[in-house]
Amino acid sequence: MAAVHSADVADVAPELLRVLVQQTRETVSLGVLSGDEMVFIGRERGPQSVSVNAELGARRPLHATSVGKAYLCGLAPRERADLLRTLTLTPYTPQTLTTTETLEADLAEAHSRGWAEEHGEFDLASACCGAPIFDHTGRVVAAISVAGLKDRVEPAMNRLGPLAVATADAISRRLGHNPAPTGAEHSR
């Protein structure tokens, strides 16, 4: 148990991210919260000739990306509400969710679907799906996303989303997360 408790998401995720790239053929990213943004700490580029690209250390907004929305979905309801009150919902594209009400509705849909989605909200040409990662205490510590060109990813969301969830769950288990027998998470 001591090894599980000291496990770091950046140490346990890379192998599983590579598998997810093989399954999806799209770019896969691992992000953690830094202030009110997600920062990419892991990235595996897909084999497509045209793909989504961002460098390690790149920052992304919580409200306009699947990795950010997945993280928000993983928070306990009160914690999420507190964080949402502090966010500036900057419009990056005409698709960006710029009101708390629309963002909360999107997060509710993500919870019911099982994964977060982004449809041209940060970059008009891309689409992504993401899922939260939990540690041994059940606290969200990171999120992953599968990203690619909008024309390629949007029609495949119902296939890619469950793959992202399965990978996030596997990473969470490596961190010692053991979900309640009812399957209840904070939200997803």
mmCIF file with all atom_site columns, C-alpha atoms in Angstrom:
data_model
loop_
_atom_site.group_PDB
_atom_site.id
_atom_site.type_symbol
_atom_site.label_atom_id
_atom_site.label_alt_id
_atom_site.label_comp_id
_atom_site.label_asym_id
_atom_site.label_entity_id
_atom_site.label_seq_id
_atom_site.pdbx_PDB_ins_code
_atom_site.Cartn_x
_atom_site.Cartn_y
_atom_site.Cartn_z
_atom_site.occupancy
_atom_site.B_iso_or_equiv
_atom_site.pdbx_formal_charge
_atom_site.auth_seq_id
_atom_site.auth_comp_id
_atom_site.auth_asym_id
_atom_site.auth_atom_id
_atom_site.pdbx_PDB_model_num
ATOM 1   C CA . MET A 1 1   ? 0.000   0.000  0.000   1.00 0.00 ? 1   MET A CA 1
ATOM 2   C CA . ALA A 1 2   ? 2.878   2.395  0.690   1.00 0.00 ? 2   ALA A CA 1
ATOM 3   C CA . ALA A 1 3   ? 3.932   2.144  -2.957  1.00 0.00 ? 3   ALA A CA 1
ATOM 4   C CA . VAL A 1 4   ? 0.400   2.920  -4.132  1.00 0.00 ? 4   VAL A CA 1
ATOM 5   C CA . HIS A 1 5   ? 0.137   5.907  -1.807  1.00 0.00 ? 5   HIS A CA 1
ATOM 6   C CA . SER A 1 6   ? 3.410   7.314  -3.126  1.00 0.00 ? 6   SER A CA 1
ATOM 7   C CA . ALA A 1 7   ? 2.578   6.648  -6.780  1.00 0.00 ? 7   ALA A CA 1
ATOM 8   C CA . ASP A 1 8   ? 2.469   9.750  -8.941  1.00 0.00 ? 8   ASP A CA 1
ATOM 9   C CA . VAL A 1 9   ? 0.148   10.078 -11.929 1.00 0.00 ? 9   VAL A CA 1
ATOM 10  C CA . ALA A 1 10  ? 3.076   11.129 -14.151 1.00 0.00 ? 10  ALA A CA 1
ATOM 11  C CA . ASP A 1 11  ? 4.837   7.866  -13.278 1.00 0.00 ? 11  ASP A CA 1
ATOM 12  C CA . VAL A 1 12  ? 1.942   5.444  -13.793 1.00 0.00 ? 12  VAL A CA 1
ATOM 13  C CA . ALA A 1 13  ? 0.186   6.985  -16.809 1.00 0.00 ? 13  ALA A CA 1
ATOM 14  C CA . PRO A 1 14  ? 2.639   6.892  -19.767 1.00 0.00 ? 14  PRO A CA 1
ATOM 15  C CA . GLU A 1 15  ? 2.304   3.191  -20.589 1.00 0.00 ? 15  GLU A CA 1
ATOM 16  C CA . LEU A 1 16  ? -1.497  3.413  -20.538 1.00 0.00 ? 16  LEU A CA 1
ATOM 17  C CA . LEU A 1 17  ? -1.467  6.620  -22.608 1.00 0.00 ? 17  LEU A CA 1
ATOM 18  C CA . ARG A 1 18  ? 0.573   4.830  -25.285 1.00 0.00 ? 18  ARG A CA 1
ATOM 19  C CA . VAL A 1 19  ? -2.002  2.011  -25.370 1.00 0.00 ? 19  VAL A CA 1
ATOM 20  C CA . LEU A 1 20  ? -4.791  4.598  -25.721 1.00 0.00 ? 20  LEU A CA 1
ATOM 21  C CA . VAL A 1 21  ? -2.965  6.161  -28.697 1.00 0.00 ? 21  VAL A CA 1
ATOM 22  C CA . GLN A 1 22  ? -2.783  2.724  -30.326 1.00 0.00 ? 22  GLN A CA 1
ATOM 23  C CA . GLN A 1 23  ? -6.523  2.225  -29.737 1.00 0.00 ? 23  GLN A CA 1
ATOM 24  C CA . THR A 1 24  ? -7.605  5.672  -30.963 1.00 0.00 ? 24  THR A CA 1
ATOM 25  C CA . ARG A 1 25  ? -4.838  6.748  -33.390 1.00 0.00 ? 25  ARG A CA 1
ATOM 26  C CA . GLU A 1 26  ? -5.311  10.265 -31.972 1.00 0.00 ? 26  GLU A CA 1
ATOM 27  C CA . THR A 1 27  ? -3.232  12.478 -29.678 1.00 0.00 ? 27  THR A CA 1
ATOM 28  C CA . VAL A 1 28  ? -3.628  11.683 -25.981 1.00 0.00 ? 28  VAL A CA 1
ATOM 29  C CA . SER A 1 29  ? -2.808  14.158 -23.199 1.00 0.00 ? 29  SER A CA 1
ATOM 30  C CA . LEU A 1 30  ? -2.529  14.062 -19.423 1.00 0.00 ? 30  LEU A CA 1
ATOM 31  C CA . GLY A 1 31  ? -3.235  17.280 -17.544 1.00 0.00 ? 31  GLY A CA 1
ATOM 32  C CA . VAL A 1 32  ? -3.209  18.474 -13.940 1.00 0.00 ? 32  VAL A CA 1
ATOM 33  C CA . LEU A 1 33  ? -4.767  21.531 -12.377 1.00 0.00 ? 33  LEU A CA 1
ATOM 34  C CA . SER A 1 34  ? -2.547  24.580 -11.938 1.00 0.00 ? 34  SER A CA 1
ATOM 35  C CA . GLY A 1 35  ? -4.429  27.585 -10.614 1.00 0.00 ? 35  GLY A CA 1
ATOM 36  C CA . ASP A 1 36  ? -7.538  27.772 -12.760 1.00 0.00 ? 36  ASP A CA 1
ATOM 37  C CA . GLU A 1 37  ? -6.076  26.003 -15.808 1.00 0.00 ? 37  GLU A CA 1
ATOM 38  C CA . MET A 1 38  ? -4.963  22.542 -16.811 1.00 0.00 ? 38  MET A CA 1
ATOM 39  C CA . VAL A 1 39  ? -1.270  22.013 -17.584 1.00 0.00 ? 39  VAL A CA 1
ATOM 40  C CA . PHE A 1 40  ? -0.170  19.164 -19.842 1.00 0.00 ? 40  PHE A CA 1
ATOM 41  C CA . ILE A 1 41  ? 2.326   16.927 -18.043 1.00 0.00 ? 41  ILE A CA 1
ATOM 42  C CA . GLY A 1 42  ? 2.093   14.018 -20.461 1.00 0.00 ? 42  GLY A CA 1
ATOM 43  C CA . ARG A 1 43  ? 1.454   13.730 -24.159 1.00 0.00 ? 43  ARG A CA 1
ATOM 44  C CA . GLU A 1 44  ? 1.506   10.936 -26.715 1.00 0.00 ? 44  GLU A CA 1
ATOM 45  C CA . ARG A 1 45  ? 1.031   12.048 -30.300 1.00 0.00 ? 45  ARG A CA 1
ATOM 46  C CA . GLY A 1 46  ? -1.171  9.949  -32.557 1.00 0.00 ? 46  GLY A CA 1
ATOM 47  C CA . PRO A 1 47  ? 0.099   8.567  -35.868 1.00 0.00 ? 47  PRO A CA 1
ATOM 48  C CA . GLN A 1 48  ? -2.261  10.646 -38.035 1.00 0.00 ? 48  GLN A CA 1
ATOM 49  C CA . SER A 1 49  ? -0.479  12.874 -40.548 1.00 0.00 ? 49  SER A CA 1
ATOM 50  C CA . VAL A 1 50  ? -2.506  15.839 -39.267 1.00 0.00 ? 50  VAL A CA 1
ATOM 51  C CA . SER A 1 51  ? -3.059  15.894 -35.521 1.00 0.00 ? 51  SER A CA 1
ATOM 52  C CA . VAL A 1 52  ? -3.656  18.188 -32.577 1.00 0.00 ? 52  VAL A CA 1
ATOM 53  C CA . ASN A 1 53  ? -0.406  19.339 -31.012 1.00 0.00 ? 53  ASN A CA 1
ATOM 54  C CA . ALA A 1 54  ? 0.500   21.123 -27.797 1.00 0.00 ? 54  ALA A CA 1
ATOM 55  C CA . GLU A 1 55  ? 3.780   21.039 -25.949 1.00 0.00 ? 55  GLU A CA 1
ATOM 56  C CA . LEU A 1 56  ? 4.289   19.686 -22.456 1.00 0.00 ? 56  LEU A CA 1
ATOM 57  C CA . GLY A 1 57  ? 3.666   22.538 -20.036 1.00 0.00 ? 57  GLY A CA 1
ATOM 58  C CA . ALA A 1 58  ? 1.020   24.099 -22.304 1.00 0.00 ? 58  ALA A CA 1
ATOM 59  C CA . ARG A 1 59  ? -1.883  25.561 -20.326 1.00 0.00 ? 59  ARG A CA 1
ATOM 60  C CA . ARG A 1 60  ? -5.522  25.062 -21.265 1.00 0.00 ? 60  ARG A CA 1
ATOM 61  C CA . PRO A 1 61  ? -8.713  26.598 -19.828 1.00 0.00 ? 61  PRO A CA 1
ATOM 62  C CA . LEU A 1 62  ? -11.019 24.446 -17.731 1.00 0.00 ? 62  LEU A CA 1
ATOM 63  C CA . HIS A 1 63  ? -14.221 25.566 -19.466 1.00 0.00 ? 63  HIS A CA 1
ATOM 64  C CA . ALA A 1 64  ? -13.160 25.185 -23.111 1.00 0.00 ? 64  ALA A CA 1
ATOM 65  C CA . THR A 1 65  ? -11.363 21.829 -23.197 1.00 0.00 ? 65  THR A CA 1
ATOM 66  C CA . SER A 1 66  ? -12.333 18.233 -22.543 1.00 0.00 ? 66  SER A CA 1
ATOM 67  C CA . VAL A 1 67  ? -9.370  17.770 -20.204 1.00 0.00 ? 67  VAL A CA 1
ATOM 68  C CA . GLY A 1 68  ? -10.547 20.754 -18.144 1.00 0.00 ? 68  GLY A CA 1
ATOM 69  C CA . LYS A 1 69  ? -14.193 19.739 -18.168 1.00 0.00 ? 69  LYS A CA 1
ATOM 70  C CA . ALA A 1 70  ? -13.254 16.174 -17.208 1.00 0.00 ? 70  ALA A CA 1
ATOM 71  C CA . TYR A 1 71  ? -11.326 17.527 -14.234 1.00 0.00 ? 71  TYR A CA 1
ATOM 72  C CA . LEU A 1 72  ? -14.306 19.681 -13.233 1.00 0.00 ? 72  LEU A CA 1
ATOM 73  C CA . CYS A 1 73  ? -16.561 16.614 -13.484 1.00 0.00 ? 73  CYS A CA 1
ATOM 74  C CA . GLY A 1 74  ? -14.299 14.747 -11.082 1.00 0.00 ? 74  GLY A CA 1
ATOM 75  C CA . LEU A 1 75  ? -14.603 17.358 -8.342  1.00 0.00 ? 75  LEU A CA 1
ATOM 76  C CA . ALA A 1 76  ? -17.059 17.013 -5.496  1.00 0.00 ? 76  ALA A CA 1
ATOM 77  C CA . PRO A 1 77  ? -20.149 19.185 -6.232  1.00 0.00 ? 77  PRO A CA 1
ATOM 78  C CA . ARG A 1 78  ? -19.328 21.902 -3.662  1.00 0.00 ? 78  ARG A CA 1
ATOM 79  C CA . GLU A 1 79  ? -15.693 22.089 -4.764  1.00 0.00 ? 79  GLU A CA 1
ATOM 80  C CA . ARG A 1 80  ? -16.780 22.333 -8.413  1.00 0.00 ? 80  ARG A CA 1
ATOM 81  C CA . ALA A 1 81  ? -19.296 25.098 -7.618  1.00 0.00 ? 81  ALA A CA 1
ATOM 82  C CA . ASP A 1 82  ? -16.635 27.050 -5.711  1.00 0.00 ? 82  ASP A CA 1
ATOM 83  C CA . LEU A 1 83  ? -14.175 26.775 -8.608  1.00 0.00 ? 83  LEU A CA 1
ATOM 84  C CA . LEU A 1 84  ? -16.801 27.668 -11.234 1.00 0.00 ? 84  LEU A CA 1
ATOM 85  C CA . ARG A 1 85  ? -17.566 30.903 -9.356  1.00 0.00 ? 85  ARG A CA 1
ATOM 86  C CA . THR A 1 86  ? -13.935 32.001 -9.782  1.00 0.00 ? 86  THR A CA 1
ATOM 87  C CA . LEU A 1 87  ? -13.503 31.175 -13.487 1.00 0.00 ? 87  LEU A CA 1
ATOM 88  C CA . THR A 1 88  ? -13.415 33.773 -16.222 1.00 0.00 ? 88  THR A CA 1
ATOM 89  C CA . LEU A 1 89  ? -15.192 32.105 -19.139 1.00 0.00 ? 89  LEU A CA 1
ATOM 90  C CA . THR A 1 90  ? -13.131 33.602 -21.953 1.00 0.00 ? 90  THR A CA 1
ATOM 91  C CA . PRO A 1 91  ? -14.538 32.995 -25.454 1.00 0.00 ? 91  PRO A CA 1
ATOM 92  C CA . TYR A 1 92  ? -11.838 31.306 -27.565 1.00 0.00 ? 92  TYR A CA 1
ATOM 93  C CA . THR A 1 93  ? -14.151 30.494 -30.476 1.00 0.00 ? 93  THR A CA 1
ATOM 94  C CA . PRO A 1 94  ? -17.841 31.085 -31.210 1.00 0.00 ? 94  PRO A CA 1
ATOM 95  C CA . GLN A 1 95  ? -18.443 27.566 -29.757 1.00 0.00 ? 95  GLN A CA 1
ATOM 96  C CA . THR A 1 96  ? -16.920 28.318 -26.325 1.00 0.00 ? 96  THR A CA 1
ATOM 97  C CA . LEU A 1 97  ? -19.302 28.013 -23.382 1.00 0.00 ? 97  LEU A CA 1
ATOM 98  C CA . THR A 1 98  ? -19.253 31.477 -21.818 1.00 0.00 ? 98  THR A CA 1
ATOM 99  C CA . THR A 1 99  ? -21.912 31.300 -19.102 1.00 0.00 ? 99  THR A CA 1
ATOM 100 C CA . THR A 1 100 ? -21.844 29.306 -15.901 1.00 0.00 ? 100 THR A CA 1
ATOM 101 C CA . GLU A 1 101 ? -25.295 27.954 -16.742 1.00 0.00 ? 101 GLU A CA 1
ATOM 102 C CA . THR A 1 102 ? -24.244 26.521 -20.114 1.00 0.00 ? 102 THR A CA 1
ATOM 103 C CA . LEU A 1 103 ? -21.046 25.100 -18.619 1.00 0.00 ? 103 LEU A CA 1
ATOM 104 C CA . GLU A 1 104 ? -22.962 23.465 -15.753 1.00 0.00 ? 104 GLU A CA 1
ATOM 105 C CA . ALA A 1 105 ? -25.436 21.974 -18.254 1.00 0.00 ? 105 ALA A CA 1
ATOM 106 C CA . ASP A 1 106 ? -22.525 20.627 -20.323 1.00 0.00 ? 106 ASP A CA 1
ATOM 107 C CA . LEU A 1 107 ? -20.931 19.112 -17.200 1.00 0.00 ? 107 LEU A CA 1
ATOM 108 C CA . ALA A 1 108 ? -24.264 17.482 -16.278 1.00 0.00 ? 108 ALA A CA 1
ATOM 109 C CA . GLU A 1 109 ? -24.401 15.940 -19.768 1.00 0.00 ? 109 GLU A CA 1
ATOM 110 C CA . ALA A 1 110 ? -20.803 14.740 -19.364 1.00 0.00 ? 110 ALA A CA 1
ATOM 111 C CA . HIS A 1 111 ? -21.703 13.134 -16.040 1.00 0.00 ? 111 HIS A CA 1
ATOM 112 C CA . SER A 1 112 ? -24.660 11.315 -17.564 1.00 0.00 ? 112 SER A CA 1
ATOM 113 C CA . ARG A 1 113 ? -22.695 10.275 -20.699 1.00 0.00 ? 113 ARG A CA 1
ATOM 114 C CA . GLY A 1 114 ? -19.615 9.203  -18.717 1.00 0.00 ? 114 GLY A CA 1
ATOM 115 C CA . TRP A 1 115 ? -17.008 11.481 -20.360 1.00 0.00 ? 115 TRP A CA 1
ATOM 116 C CA . ALA A 1 116 ? -16.473 15.165 -21.175 1.00 0.00 ? 116 ALA A CA 1
ATOM 117 C CA . GLU A 1 117 ? -16.511 16.460 -24.739 1.00 0.00 ? 117 GLU A CA 1
ATOM 118 C CA . GLU A 1 118 ? -15.210 19.559 -26.474 1.00 0.00 ? 118 GLU A CA 1
ATOM 119 C CA . HIS A 1 119 ? -16.408 20.521 -29.950 1.00 0.00 ? 119 HIS A CA 1
ATOM 120 C CA . GLY A 1 120 ? -14.311 23.355 -31.375 1.00 0.00 ? 120 GLY A CA 1
ATOM 121 C CA . GLU A 1 121 ? -14.555 25.355 -28.138 1.00 0.00 ? 121 GLU A CA 1
ATOM 122 C CA . PHE A 1 122 ? -10.821 26.066 -27.784 1.00 0.00 ? 122 PHE A CA 1
ATOM 123 C CA . ASP A 1 123 ? -9.733  25.496 -31.388 1.00 0.00 ? 123 ASP A CA 1
ATOM 124 C CA . LEU A 1 124 ? -12.385 25.419 -34.121 1.00 0.00 ? 124 LEU A CA 1
ATOM 125 C CA . ALA A 1 125 ? -10.587 22.658 -36.023 1.00 0.00 ? 125 ALA A CA 1
ATOM 126 C CA . SER A 1 126 ? -10.404 20.145 -33.152 1.00 0.00 ? 126 SER A CA 1
ATOM 127 C CA . ALA A 1 127 ? -12.628 18.004 -30.972 1.00 0.00 ? 127 ALA A CA 1
ATOM 128 C CA . CYS A 1 128 ? -11.743 16.062 -27.842 1.00 0.00 ? 128 CYS A CA 1
ATOM 129 C CA . CYS A 1 129 ? -13.127 13.769 -25.182 1.00 0.00 ? 129 CYS A CA 1
ATOM 130 C CA . GLY A 1 130 ? -11.770 13.377 -21.680 1.00 0.00 ? 130 GLY A CA 1
ATOM 131 C CA . ALA A 1 131 ? -12.086 11.626 -18.340 1.00 0.00 ? 131 ALA A CA 1
ATOM 132 C CA . PRO A 1 132 ? -10.930 12.362 -14.773 1.00 0.00 ? 132 PRO A CA 1
ATOM 133 C CA . ILE A 1 133 ? -8.288  10.428 -12.828 1.00 0.00 ? 133 ILE A CA 1
ATOM 134 C CA . PHE A 1 134 ? -8.688  9.769  -9.095  1.00 0.00 ? 134 PHE A CA 1
ATOM 135 C CA . ASP A 1 135 ? -6.110  8.937  -6.409  1.00 0.00 ? 135 ASP A CA 1
ATOM 136 C CA . HIS A 1 136 ? -6.340  6.428  -3.559  1.00 0.00 ? 136 HIS A CA 1
ATOM 137 C CA . THR A 1 137 ? -8.478  8.847  -1.510  1.00 0.00 ? 137 THR A CA 1
ATOM 138 C CA . GLY A 1 138 ? -11.035 9.246  -4.331  1.00 0.00 ? 138 GLY A CA 1
ATOM 139 C CA . ARG A 1 139 ? -9.908  12.803 -5.049  1.00 0.00 ? 139 ARG A CA 1
ATOM 140 C CA . VAL A 1 140 ? -9.526  13.933 -8.669  1.00 0.00 ? 140 VAL A CA 1
ATOM 141 C CA . VAL A 1 141 ? -5.826  14.532 -9.386  1.00 0.00 ? 141 VAL A CA 1
ATOM 142 C CA . ALA A 1 142 ? -5.660  14.762 -13.185 1.00 0.00 ? 142 ALA A CA 1
ATOM 143 C CA . ALA A 1 143 ? -7.558  14.172 -16.404 1.00 0.00 ? 143 ALA A CA 1
ATOM 144 C CA . ILE A 1 144 ? -6.819  12.746 -19.818 1.00 0.00 ? 144 ILE A CA 1
ATOM 145 C CA . SER A 1 145 ? -8.063  13.696 -23.244 1.00 0.00 ? 145 SER A CA 1
ATOM 146 C CA . VAL A 1 146 ? -8.162  12.189 -26.711 1.00 0.00 ? 146 VAL A CA 1
ATOM 147 C CA . ALA A 1 147 ? -7.922  14.965 -29.311 1.00 0.00 ? 147 ALA A CA 1
ATOM 148 C CA . GLY A 1 148 ? -7.916  15.195 -33.065 1.00 0.00 ? 148 GLY A CA 1
ATOM 149 C CA . LEU A 1 149 ? -9.354  16.968 -36.051 1.00 0.00 ? 149 LEU A CA 1
ATOM 150 C CA . LYS A 1 150 ? -13.029 17.762 -35.552 1.00 0.00 ? 150 LYS A CA 1
ATOM 151 C CA . ASP A 1 151 ? -14.117 15.999 -38.770 1.00 0.00 ? 151 ASP A CA 1
ATOM 152 C CA . ARG A 1 152 ? -12.390 12.803 -37.634 1.00 0.00 ? 152 ARG A CA 1
ATOM 153 C CA . VAL A 1 153 ? -13.122 12.825 -33.875 1.00 0.00 ? 153 VAL A CA 1
ATOM 154 C CA . GLU A 1 154 ? -16.719 14.019 -33.676 1.00 0.00 ? 154 GLU A CA 1
ATOM 155 C CA . PRO A 1 155 ? -18.172 11.028 -35.573 1.00 0.00 ? 155 PRO A CA 1
ATOM 156 C CA . ALA A 1 156 ? -16.083 8.702  -33.340 1.00 0.00 ? 156 ALA A CA 1
ATOM 157 C CA . MET A 1 157 ? -16.948 10.245 -29.930 1.00 0.00 ? 157 MET A CA 1
ATOM 158 C CA . ASN A 1 158 ? -19.104 7.300  -28.841 1.00 0.00 ? 158 ASN A CA 1
ATOM 159 C CA . ARG A 1 159 ? -16.148 4.982  -29.451 1.00 0.00 ? 159 ARG A CA 1
ATOM 160 C CA . LEU A 1 160 ? -13.381 7.284  -28.165 1.00 0.00 ? 160 LEU A CA 1
ATOM 161 C CA . GLY A 1 161 ? -15.144 8.441  -24.986 1.00 0.00 ? 161 GLY A CA 1
ATOM 162 C CA . PRO A 1 162 ? -15.421 4.972  -23.418 1.00 0.00 ? 162 PRO A CA 1
ATOM 163 C CA . LEU A 1 163 ? -11.769 4.281  -24.314 1.00 0.00 ? 163 LEU A CA 1
ATOM 164 C CA . ALA A 1 164 ? -10.736 7.485  -22.513 1.00 0.00 ? 164 ALA A CA 1
ATOM 165 C CA . VAL A 1 165 ? -12.838 6.465  -19.493 1.00 0.00 ? 165 VAL A CA 1
ATOM 166 C CA . ALA A 1 166 ? -11.346 2.962  -19.396 1.00 0.00 ? 166 ALA A CA 1
ATOM 167 C CA . THR A 1 167 ? -7.817  4.393  -19.542 1.00 0.00 ? 167 THR A CA 1
ATOM 168 C CA . ALA A 1 168 ? -8.540  7.000  -16.842 1.00 0.00 ? 168 ALA A CA 1
ATOM 169 C CA . ASP A 1 169 ? -10.028 4.246  -14.671 1.00 0.00 ? 169 ASP A CA 1
ATOM 170 C CA . ALA A 1 170 ? -6.944  2.061  -15.183 1.00 0.00 ? 170 ALA A CA 1
ATOM 171 C CA . ILE A 1 171 ? -4.632  4.944  -14.223 1.00 0.00 ? 171 ILE A CA 1
ATOM 172 C CA . SER A 1 172 ? -6.825  5.643  -11.187 1.00 0.00 ? 172 SER A CA 1
ATOM 173 C CA . ARG A 1 173 ? -6.570  1.999  -10.105 1.00 0.00 ? 173 ARG A CA 1
ATOM 174 C CA . ARG A 1 174 ? -2.772  2.203  -10.395 1.00 0.00 ? 174 ARG A CA 1
ATOM 175 C CA . LEU A 1 175 ? -2.971  5.180  -8.032  1.00 0.00 ? 175 LEU A CA 1
ATOM 176 C CA . GLY A 1 176 ? -4.903  3.018  -5.576  1.00 0.00 ? 176 GLY A CA 1
ATOM 177 C CA . HIS A 1 177 ? -8.392  4.283  -6.382  1.00 0.00 ? 177 HIS A CA 1
ATOM 178 C CA . ASN A 1 178 ? -11.087 1.790  -5.504  1.00 0.00 ? 178 ASN A CA 1
ATOM 179 C CA . PRO A 1 179 ? -14.507 3.158  -6.491  1.00 0.00 ? 179 PRO A CA 1
ATOM 180 C CA . ALA A 1 180 ? -17.484 2.464  -4.267  1.00 0.00 ? 180 ALA A CA 1
ATOM 181 C CA . PRO A 1 181 ? -19.262 -0.817 -5.080  1.00 0.00 ? 181 PRO A CA 1
ATOM 182 C CA . THR A 1 182 ? -22.228 1.222  -6.339  1.00 0.00 ? 182 THR A CA 1
ATOM 183 C CA . GLY A 1 183 ? -19.932 2.762  -8.968  1.00 0.00 ? 183 GLY A CA 1
ATOM 184 C CA . ALA A 1 184 ? -20.705 6.226  -7.615  1.00 0.00 ? 184 ALA A CA 1
ATOM 185 C CA . GLU A 1 185 ? -18.016 8.794  -8.296  1.00 0.00 ? 185 GLU A CA 1
ATOM 186 C CA . HIS A 1 186 ? -18.115 12.464 -7.466  1.00 0.00 ? 186 HIS A CA 1
ATOM 187 C CA . SER A 1 187 ? -19.381 12.843 -10.987 1.00 0.00 ? 187 SER A CA 1
ATOM 188 C CA . ARG A 1 188 ? -18.550 11.578 -14.374 1.00 0.00 ? 188 ARG A CA 1
#
